Short mmCIF file of C-alpha atoms in Angstrom, two decimals:
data_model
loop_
_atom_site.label_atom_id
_atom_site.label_comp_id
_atom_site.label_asym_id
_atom_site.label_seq_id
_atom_site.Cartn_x
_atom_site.Cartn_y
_atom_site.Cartn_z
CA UNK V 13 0.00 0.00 0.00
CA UNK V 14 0.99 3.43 -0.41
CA UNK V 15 2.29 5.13 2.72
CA UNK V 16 1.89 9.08 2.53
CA UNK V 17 3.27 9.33 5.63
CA UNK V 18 6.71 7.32 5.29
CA UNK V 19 9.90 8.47 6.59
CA UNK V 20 7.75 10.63 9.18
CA UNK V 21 8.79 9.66 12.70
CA UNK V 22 5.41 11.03 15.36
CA UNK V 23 6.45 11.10 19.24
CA UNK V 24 3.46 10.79 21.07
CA UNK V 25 3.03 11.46 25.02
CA UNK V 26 -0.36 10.52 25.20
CA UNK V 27 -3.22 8.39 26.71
CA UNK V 28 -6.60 7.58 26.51
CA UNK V 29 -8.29 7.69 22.65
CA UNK V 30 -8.57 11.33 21.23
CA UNK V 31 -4.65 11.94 20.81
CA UNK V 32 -3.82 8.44 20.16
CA UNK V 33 -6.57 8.23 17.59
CA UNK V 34 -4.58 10.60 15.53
CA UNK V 35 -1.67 8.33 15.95
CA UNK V 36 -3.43 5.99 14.38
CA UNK V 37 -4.53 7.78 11.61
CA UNK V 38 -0.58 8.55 10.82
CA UNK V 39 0.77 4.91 11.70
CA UNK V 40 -2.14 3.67 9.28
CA UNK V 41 -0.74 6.38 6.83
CA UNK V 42 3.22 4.74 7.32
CA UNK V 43 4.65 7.06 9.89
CA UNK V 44 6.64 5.79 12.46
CA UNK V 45 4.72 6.62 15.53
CA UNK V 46 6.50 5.84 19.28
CA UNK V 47 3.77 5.72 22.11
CA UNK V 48 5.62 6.79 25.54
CA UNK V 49 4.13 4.98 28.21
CA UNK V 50 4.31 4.86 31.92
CA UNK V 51 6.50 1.84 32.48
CA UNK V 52 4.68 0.39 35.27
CA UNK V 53 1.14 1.51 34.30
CA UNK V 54 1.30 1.99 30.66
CA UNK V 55 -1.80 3.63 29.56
CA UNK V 56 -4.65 4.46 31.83
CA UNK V 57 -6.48 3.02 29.65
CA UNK V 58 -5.25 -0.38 29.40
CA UNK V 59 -6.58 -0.57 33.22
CA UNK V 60 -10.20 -0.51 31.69
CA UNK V 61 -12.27 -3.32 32.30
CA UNK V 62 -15.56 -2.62 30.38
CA UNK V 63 -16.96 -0.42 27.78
CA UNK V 64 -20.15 0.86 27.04
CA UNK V 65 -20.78 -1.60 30.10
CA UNK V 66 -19.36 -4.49 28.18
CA UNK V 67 -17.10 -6.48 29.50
CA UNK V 68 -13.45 -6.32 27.45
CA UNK V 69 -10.82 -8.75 27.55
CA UNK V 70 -7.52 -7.27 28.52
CA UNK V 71 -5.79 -9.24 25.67
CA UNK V 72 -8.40 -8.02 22.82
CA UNK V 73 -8.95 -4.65 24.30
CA UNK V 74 -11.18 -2.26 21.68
CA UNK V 75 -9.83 0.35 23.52
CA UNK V 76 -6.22 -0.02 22.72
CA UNK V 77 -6.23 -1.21 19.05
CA UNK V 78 -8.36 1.00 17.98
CA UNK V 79 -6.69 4.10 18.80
CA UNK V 80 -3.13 2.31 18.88
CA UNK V 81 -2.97 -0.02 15.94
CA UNK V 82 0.55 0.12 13.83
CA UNK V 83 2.49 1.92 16.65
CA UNK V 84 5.46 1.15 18.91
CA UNK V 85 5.48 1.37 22.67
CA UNK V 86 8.44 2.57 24.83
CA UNK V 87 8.28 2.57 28.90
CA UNK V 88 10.03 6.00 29.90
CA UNK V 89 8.99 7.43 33.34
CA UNK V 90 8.77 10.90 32.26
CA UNK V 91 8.62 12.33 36.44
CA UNK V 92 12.22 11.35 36.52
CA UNK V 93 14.68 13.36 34.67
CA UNK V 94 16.51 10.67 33.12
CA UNK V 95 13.23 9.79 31.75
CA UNK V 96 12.94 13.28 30.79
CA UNK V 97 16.88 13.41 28.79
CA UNK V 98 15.54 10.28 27.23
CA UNK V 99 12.19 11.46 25.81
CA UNK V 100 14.32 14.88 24.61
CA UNK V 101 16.65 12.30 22.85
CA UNK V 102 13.86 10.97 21.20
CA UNK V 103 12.29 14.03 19.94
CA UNK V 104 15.55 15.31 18.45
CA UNK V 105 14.61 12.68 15.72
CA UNK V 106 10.86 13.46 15.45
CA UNK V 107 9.30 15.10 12.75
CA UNK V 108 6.00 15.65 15.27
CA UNK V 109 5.30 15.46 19.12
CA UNK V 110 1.92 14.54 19.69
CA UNK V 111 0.31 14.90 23.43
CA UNK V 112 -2.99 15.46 25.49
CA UNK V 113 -1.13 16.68 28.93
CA UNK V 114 -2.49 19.30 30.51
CA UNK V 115 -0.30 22.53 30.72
CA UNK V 116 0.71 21.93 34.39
CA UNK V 117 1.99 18.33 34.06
CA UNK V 118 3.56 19.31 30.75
CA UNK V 119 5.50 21.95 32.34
CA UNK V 120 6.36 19.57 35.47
CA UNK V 121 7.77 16.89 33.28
CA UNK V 122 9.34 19.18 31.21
CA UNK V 123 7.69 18.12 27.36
CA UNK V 124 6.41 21.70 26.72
CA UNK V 125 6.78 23.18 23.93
CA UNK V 126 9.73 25.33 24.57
CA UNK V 127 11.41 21.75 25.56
CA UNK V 128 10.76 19.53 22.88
CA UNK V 129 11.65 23.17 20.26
CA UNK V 130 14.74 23.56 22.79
CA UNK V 131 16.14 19.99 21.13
CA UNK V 132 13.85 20.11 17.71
CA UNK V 133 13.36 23.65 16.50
CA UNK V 134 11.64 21.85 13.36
CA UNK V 135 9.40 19.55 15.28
CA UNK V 136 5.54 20.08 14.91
CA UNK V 137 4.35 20.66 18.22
CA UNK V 138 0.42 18.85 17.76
CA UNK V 139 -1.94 19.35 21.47
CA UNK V 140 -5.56 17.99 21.58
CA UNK V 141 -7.47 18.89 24.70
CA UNK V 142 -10.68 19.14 25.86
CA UNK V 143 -11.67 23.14 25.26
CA UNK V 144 -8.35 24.37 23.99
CA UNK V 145 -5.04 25.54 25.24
CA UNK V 146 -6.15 29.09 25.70
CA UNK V 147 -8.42 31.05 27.70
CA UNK V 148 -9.35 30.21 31.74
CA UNK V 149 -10.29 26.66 31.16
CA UNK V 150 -7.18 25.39 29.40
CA UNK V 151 -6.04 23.57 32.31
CA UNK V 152 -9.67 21.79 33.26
CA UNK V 153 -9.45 18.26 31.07
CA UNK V 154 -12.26 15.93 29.80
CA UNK V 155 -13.51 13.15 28.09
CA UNK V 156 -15.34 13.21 24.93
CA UNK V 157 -18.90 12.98 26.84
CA UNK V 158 -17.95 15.39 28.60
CA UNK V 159 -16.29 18.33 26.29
CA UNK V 160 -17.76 17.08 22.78
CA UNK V 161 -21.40 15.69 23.75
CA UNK V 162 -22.37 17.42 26.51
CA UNK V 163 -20.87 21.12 27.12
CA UNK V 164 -20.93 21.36 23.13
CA UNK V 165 -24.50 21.36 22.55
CA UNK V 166 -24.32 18.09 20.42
CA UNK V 167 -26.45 16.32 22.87
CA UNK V 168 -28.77 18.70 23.78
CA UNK V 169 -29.59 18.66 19.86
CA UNK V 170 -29.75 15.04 19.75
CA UNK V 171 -32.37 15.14 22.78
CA UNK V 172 -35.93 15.69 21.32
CA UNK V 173 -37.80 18.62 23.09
CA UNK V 174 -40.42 16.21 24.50
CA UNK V 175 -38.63 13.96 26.44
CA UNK V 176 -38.19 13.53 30.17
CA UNK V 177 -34.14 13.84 30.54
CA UNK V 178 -31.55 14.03 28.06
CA UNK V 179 -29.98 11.11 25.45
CA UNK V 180 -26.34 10.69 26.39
CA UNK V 181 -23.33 9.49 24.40
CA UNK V 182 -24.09 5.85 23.21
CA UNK V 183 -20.87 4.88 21.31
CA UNK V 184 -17.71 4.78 23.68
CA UNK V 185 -14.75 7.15 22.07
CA UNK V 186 -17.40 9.07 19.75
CA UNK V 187 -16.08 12.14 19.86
CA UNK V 188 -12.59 11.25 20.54
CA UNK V 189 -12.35 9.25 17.01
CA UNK V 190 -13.49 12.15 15.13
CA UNK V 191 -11.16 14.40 17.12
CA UNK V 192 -8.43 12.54 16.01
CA UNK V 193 -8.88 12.58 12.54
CA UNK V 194 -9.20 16.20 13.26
CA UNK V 195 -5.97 16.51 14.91
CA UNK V 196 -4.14 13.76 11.53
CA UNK V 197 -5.69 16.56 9.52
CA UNK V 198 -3.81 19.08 10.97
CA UNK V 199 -0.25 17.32 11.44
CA UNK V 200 -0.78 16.71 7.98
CA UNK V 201 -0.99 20.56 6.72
CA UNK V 202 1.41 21.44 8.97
CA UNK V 203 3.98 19.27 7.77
CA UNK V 204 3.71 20.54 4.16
CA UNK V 205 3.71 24.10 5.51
CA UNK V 206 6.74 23.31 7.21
CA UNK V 207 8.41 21.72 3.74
CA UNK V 208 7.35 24.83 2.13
CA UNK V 209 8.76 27.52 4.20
CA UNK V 210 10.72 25.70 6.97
CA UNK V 211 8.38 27.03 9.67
CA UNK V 212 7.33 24.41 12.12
CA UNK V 213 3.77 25.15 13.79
CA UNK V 214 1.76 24.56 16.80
CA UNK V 215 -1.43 22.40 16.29
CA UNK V 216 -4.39 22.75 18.85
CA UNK V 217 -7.23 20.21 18.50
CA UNK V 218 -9.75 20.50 21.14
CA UNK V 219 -12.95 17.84 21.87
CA UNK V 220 -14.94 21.21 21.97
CA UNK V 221 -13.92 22.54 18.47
CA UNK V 222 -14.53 19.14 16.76
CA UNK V 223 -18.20 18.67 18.44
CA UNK V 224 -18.84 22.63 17.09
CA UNK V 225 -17.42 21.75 13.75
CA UNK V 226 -19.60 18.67 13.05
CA UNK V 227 -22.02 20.85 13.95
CA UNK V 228 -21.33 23.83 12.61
CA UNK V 229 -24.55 23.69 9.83
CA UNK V 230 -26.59 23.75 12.94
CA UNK V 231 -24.52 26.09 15.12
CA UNK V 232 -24.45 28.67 12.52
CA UNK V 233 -28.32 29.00 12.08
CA UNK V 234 -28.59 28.93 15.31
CA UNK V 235 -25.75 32.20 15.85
CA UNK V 236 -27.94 33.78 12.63
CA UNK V 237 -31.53 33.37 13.81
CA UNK V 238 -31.49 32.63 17.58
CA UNK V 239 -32.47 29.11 17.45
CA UNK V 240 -31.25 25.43 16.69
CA UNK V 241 -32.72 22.33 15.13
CA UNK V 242 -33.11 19.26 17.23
CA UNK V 243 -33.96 15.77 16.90
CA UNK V 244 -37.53 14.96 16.57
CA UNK V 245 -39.76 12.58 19.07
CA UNK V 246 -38.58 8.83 17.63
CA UNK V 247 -41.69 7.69 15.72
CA UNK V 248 -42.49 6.41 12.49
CA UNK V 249 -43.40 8.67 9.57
CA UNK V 250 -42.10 11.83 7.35
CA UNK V 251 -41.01 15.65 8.12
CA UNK V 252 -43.78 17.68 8.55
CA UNK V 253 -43.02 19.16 5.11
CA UNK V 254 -41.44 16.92 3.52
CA UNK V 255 -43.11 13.15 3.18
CA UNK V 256 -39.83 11.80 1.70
CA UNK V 257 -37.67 12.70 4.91
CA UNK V 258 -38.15 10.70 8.36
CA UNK V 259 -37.80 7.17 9.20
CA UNK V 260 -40.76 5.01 8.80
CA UNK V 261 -40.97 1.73 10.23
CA UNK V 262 -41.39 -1.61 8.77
CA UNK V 263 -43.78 -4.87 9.39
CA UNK V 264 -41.31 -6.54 11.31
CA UNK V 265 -40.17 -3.46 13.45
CA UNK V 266 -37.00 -2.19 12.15
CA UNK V 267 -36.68 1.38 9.95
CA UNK V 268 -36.04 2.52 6.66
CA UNK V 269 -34.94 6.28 6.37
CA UNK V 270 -35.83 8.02 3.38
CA UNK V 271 -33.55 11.27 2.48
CA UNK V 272 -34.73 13.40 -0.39
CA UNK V 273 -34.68 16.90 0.79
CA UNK V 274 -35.54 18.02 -2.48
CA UNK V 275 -37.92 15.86 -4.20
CA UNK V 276 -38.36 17.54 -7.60
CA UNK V 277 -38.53 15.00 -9.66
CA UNK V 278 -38.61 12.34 -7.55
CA UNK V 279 -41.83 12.19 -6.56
CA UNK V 280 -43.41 9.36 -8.60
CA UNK V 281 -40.50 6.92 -8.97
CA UNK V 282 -40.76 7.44 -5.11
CA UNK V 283 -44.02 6.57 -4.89
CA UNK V 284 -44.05 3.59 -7.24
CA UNK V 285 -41.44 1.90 -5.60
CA UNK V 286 -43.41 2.16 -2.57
CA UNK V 287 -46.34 0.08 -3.73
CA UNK V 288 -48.25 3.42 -4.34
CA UNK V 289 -48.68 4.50 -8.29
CA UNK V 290 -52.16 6.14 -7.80
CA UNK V 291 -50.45 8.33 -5.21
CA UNK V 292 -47.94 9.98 -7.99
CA UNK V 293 -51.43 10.80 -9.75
CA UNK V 294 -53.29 11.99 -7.15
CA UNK V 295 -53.27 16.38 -7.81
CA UNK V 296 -52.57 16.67 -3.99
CA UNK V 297 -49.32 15.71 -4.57
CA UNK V 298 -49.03 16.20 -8.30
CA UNK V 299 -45.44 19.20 -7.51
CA UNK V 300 -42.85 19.46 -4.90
CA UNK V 301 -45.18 22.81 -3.26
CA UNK V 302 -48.26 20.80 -3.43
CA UNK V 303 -46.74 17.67 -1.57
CA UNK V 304 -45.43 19.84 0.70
CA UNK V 305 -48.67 21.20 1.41
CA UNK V 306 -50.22 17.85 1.91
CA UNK V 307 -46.85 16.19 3.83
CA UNK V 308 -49.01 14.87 6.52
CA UNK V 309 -51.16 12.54 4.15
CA UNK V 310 -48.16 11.76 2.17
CA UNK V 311 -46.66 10.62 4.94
CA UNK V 312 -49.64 8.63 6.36
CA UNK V 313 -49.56 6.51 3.12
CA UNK V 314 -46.00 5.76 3.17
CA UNK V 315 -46.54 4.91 6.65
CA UNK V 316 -48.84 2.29 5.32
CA UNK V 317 -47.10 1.60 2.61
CA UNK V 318 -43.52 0.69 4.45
CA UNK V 319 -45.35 -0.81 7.40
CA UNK V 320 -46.72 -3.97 5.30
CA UNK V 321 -43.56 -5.57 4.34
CA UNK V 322 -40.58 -6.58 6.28
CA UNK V 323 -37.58 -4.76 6.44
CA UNK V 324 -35.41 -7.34 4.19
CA UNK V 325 -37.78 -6.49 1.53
CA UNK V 326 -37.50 -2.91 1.61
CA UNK V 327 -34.24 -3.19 1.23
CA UNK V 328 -34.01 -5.02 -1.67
CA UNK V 329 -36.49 -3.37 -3.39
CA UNK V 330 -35.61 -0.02 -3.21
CA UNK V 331 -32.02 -0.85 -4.69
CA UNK V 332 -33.40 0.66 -8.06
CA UNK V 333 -34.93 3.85 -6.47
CA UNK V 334 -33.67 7.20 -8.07
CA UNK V 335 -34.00 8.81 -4.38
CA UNK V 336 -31.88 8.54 -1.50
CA UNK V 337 -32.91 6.28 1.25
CA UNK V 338 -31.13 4.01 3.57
CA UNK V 339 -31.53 1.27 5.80
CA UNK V 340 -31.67 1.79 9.55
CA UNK V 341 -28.86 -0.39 11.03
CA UNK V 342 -26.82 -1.03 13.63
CA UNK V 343 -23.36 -0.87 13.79
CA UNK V 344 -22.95 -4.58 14.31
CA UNK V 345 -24.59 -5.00 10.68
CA UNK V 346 -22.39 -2.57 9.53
CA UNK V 347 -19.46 -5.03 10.01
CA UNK V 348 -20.82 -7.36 7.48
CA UNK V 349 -22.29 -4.76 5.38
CA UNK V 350 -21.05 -5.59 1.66
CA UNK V 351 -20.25 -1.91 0.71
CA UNK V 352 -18.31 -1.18 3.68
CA UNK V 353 -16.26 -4.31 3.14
CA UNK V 354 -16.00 -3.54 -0.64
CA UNK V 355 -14.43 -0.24 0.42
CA UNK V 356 -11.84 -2.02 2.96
CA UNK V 357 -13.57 -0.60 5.84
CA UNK V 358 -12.28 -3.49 8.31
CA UNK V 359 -8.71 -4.65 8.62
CA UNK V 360 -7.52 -7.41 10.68
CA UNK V 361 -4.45 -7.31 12.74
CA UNK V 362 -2.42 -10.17 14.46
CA UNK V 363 -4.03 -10.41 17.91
CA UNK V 364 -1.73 -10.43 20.86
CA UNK V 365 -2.69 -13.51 22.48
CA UNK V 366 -1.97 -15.57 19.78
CA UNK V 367 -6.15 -15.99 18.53
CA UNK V 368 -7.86 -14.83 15.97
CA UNK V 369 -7.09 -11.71 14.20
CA UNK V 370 -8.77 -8.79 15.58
CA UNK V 371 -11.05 -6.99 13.86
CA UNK V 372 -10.62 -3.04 13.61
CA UNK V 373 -11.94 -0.12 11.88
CA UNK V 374 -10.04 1.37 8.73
CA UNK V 375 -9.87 5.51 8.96
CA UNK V 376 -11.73 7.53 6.92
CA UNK V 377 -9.25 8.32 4.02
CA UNK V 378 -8.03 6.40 1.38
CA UNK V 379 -5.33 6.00 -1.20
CA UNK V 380 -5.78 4.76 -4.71
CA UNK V 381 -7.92 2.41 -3.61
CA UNK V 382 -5.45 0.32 -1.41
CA UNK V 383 -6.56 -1.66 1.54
CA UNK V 384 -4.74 -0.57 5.20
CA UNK V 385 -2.34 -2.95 5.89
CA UNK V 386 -0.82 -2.27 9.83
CA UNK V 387 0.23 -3.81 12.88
CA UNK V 388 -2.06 -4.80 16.32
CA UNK V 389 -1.64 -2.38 18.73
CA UNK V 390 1.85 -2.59 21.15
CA UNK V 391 1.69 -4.19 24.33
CA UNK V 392 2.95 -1.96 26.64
CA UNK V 393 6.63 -0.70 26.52
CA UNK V 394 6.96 -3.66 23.79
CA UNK V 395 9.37 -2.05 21.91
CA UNK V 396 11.72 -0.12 24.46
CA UNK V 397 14.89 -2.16 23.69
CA UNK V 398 14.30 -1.95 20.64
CA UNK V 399 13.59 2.14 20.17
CA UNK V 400 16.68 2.62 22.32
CA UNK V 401 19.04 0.96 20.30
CA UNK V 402 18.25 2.39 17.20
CA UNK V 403 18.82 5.35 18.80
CA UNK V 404 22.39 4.05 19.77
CA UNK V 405 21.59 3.91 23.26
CA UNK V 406 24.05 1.36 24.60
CA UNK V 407 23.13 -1.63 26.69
CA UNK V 408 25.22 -0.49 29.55
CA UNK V 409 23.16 2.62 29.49
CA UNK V 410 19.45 0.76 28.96
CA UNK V 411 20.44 -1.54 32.16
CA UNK V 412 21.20 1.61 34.17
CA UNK V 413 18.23 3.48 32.97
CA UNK V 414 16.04 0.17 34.59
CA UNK V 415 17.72 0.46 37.70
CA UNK V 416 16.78 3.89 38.14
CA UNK V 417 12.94 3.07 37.01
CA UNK V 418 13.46 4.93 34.26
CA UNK V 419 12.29 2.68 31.81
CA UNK V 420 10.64 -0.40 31.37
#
């Protein structure tokens, strides 16, 4: 496969899923992308037992190879300052240093960035955090439920009106995944800047900023005429003026989701393949201002309509339909969905403990076509030995370094 990113070396003091999702994203793309992890602990995240209130195995942990496929794992203890002269050494051959730290601790360990540019003017300095690095909340931190759901207004749009309470975050890492395309995106431009002119920049990424961009459409009505849309009351049947937009349920319970938000010409190949030819006749609906008009009876017929057959059939038969629609699924079905496998969506990785390969979710981008082809995820501080000596870090040195607890 084509690797964009070869020859691109990514330092990354970071834990959790937002920041290492980006690493990710560049390993998948061919950098070479060093995870520094607490030598002892490794990351806080490997300590998770459940998710979404499922129980994980520690082995096959979603957790950590989805956000840490293709990389390489070195122990350091950056509170000691060997630790610290080590991770400085390391960054001298970086091309980017990639971290979710909070000021203070950055500081106190000394990986700021006036002392990773102090070793590697030319290094791309990348930060995600929760709301941003400036203002009088840069040192509060945050998960994506927190920063991107919640205090961003996504949820509260995703809540209908009507309900008693509020819907909260349903897919672990949401936000964070998203994020860390966000902050890939950025490494990326910044990288050719810096090719261009020699100028190496600062990247900020925050969980708040993502969450605002995705929904920026929304946001920016809202700024212009004082109000936002939110999610309807779940139900079955269309817009209330527009028939052919809303989820309408099927015979044996599940949805179908039609999507025309402008039906000119649409409207009777819409309604033939919905079992209702007299209704592309009828004058109440005979233009795209007269259906509108009549949206609620529209939409009681294709209520009907969709709500006699099962969902399998729906899905079949609308293949041939010149308007969009789509089939409500979960994400489980999207796993053996043939377009997404078509497209290379899932690659599988060499699973630690020997079993079968595990299963894990290709990024968003692709090049020429090619399939991902990367690594499982590093056990922690795998690779130390390894990292060190390439350096040309001599084993005299690397068996001091463990007596002091500096590394792993």
């Amino acid at each position: 496969m084509v690797k964009v990113m070869q020859g691109i070396r990514v330092l990354e003091v970071a834990q959790f899923t937002f920041v290492p999702a980006a690493g990710a994203i560049l390993a998948d793309w061919g950098a070479d992308v060093i995870k520094v992890e607490h030598p002892l602990r490794g990351d806080t995240q490997r300590g998770f037992i459940n998710m979404g209130g499922i129980e994980v195995d520690p082995n096959r942990h979603p957790l950590i190879e989805h956000p840490n496929r293709g990389k390489r794992s070195v122990g350091i203890d950056i509170s000691k300052p060997e630790g610290q002269a080590l991770l400085h050494e390391i960054a001298r051959t970086a091309d980017v240093f990639l971290t979710n730290y909070l000021p203070s601790v950055r500081q106190k360990n000394r990986f700021d960035v006036e002392h990773i540019r102090a070793v590697n003017p030319r290094i791309v300095y990348a930060r995600g955090s929760a709301y941003g690095d400036k203002g009088p909340e840069r040192e509060v931190g945050g998960y994506d439920g927190t920063a991107f759901w919640t205090r961003s207004g996504v949820g509260h749009s995703i809540t209908p009106a009507g309900i008693d309470g509020v819907i909260a975050q349903g897919s672990p890492a949401f936000g964070d995944s998203i994020g860390g395309m966000n902050i890939a995106g950025g490494i990326s431009a910044a990288l050719l800047h810096r090719e261009r002119t020699g100028e190496a920049l600062e990247v900020d990424v925050s969980l708040l900023s993502s969450a605002w961009w995705a929904a920026g459409a929304n946001l920016t009505q809202g700024m212009e005429k004082g109000v936002i849309s939110r999610s309807p009351m779940p139900g079955s049947g269309g817009s209330q003026k527009n028939p052919f937009l809303g989820n309408y349920r099927t015979s044996d319970g599940r949805f179908i989701n039609l999507c025309m938000p402008s039906p000119t010409g649409l409207i009777r190949d819409t309604f033939e393949h919905l079992g209702l030819p007299r209704a592309a006749d009828d004058p109440r609906f005979a233009d795209v201002y007269k259906l509108i008009e009549n949206a609620r009876a529209a939409s009681d017929l294709i209520t009907e309509a969709i709500g006699s057959q099962p969902f399998a059939y729906w899905r079949e038969h609308l293949k041939t339909m010149k308007g969009q629609w789509a089939p409500f699924q979960s994400l489980l079905e999207l796993a053996t969905d043939e377009q997404a496998l078509a497209n290379d969506m899932i690659i599988e990785v060499e699973a630690a403990d020997g079993g079968a390969p595990f299963k894990v979710v290709r990024g968003p981008v692709q090049f020429n076509h090619e399939a991902v082809v990367t690594t499982r995820a590093p056990q922690a501080s795998e690779h130390t030995e390894i990292v060190l000596l390439e350096l040309g870090v001599d084993w005299e040195r690397i068996e001091k370094l463990k007596e002091l607890g500096a590394i792993a």
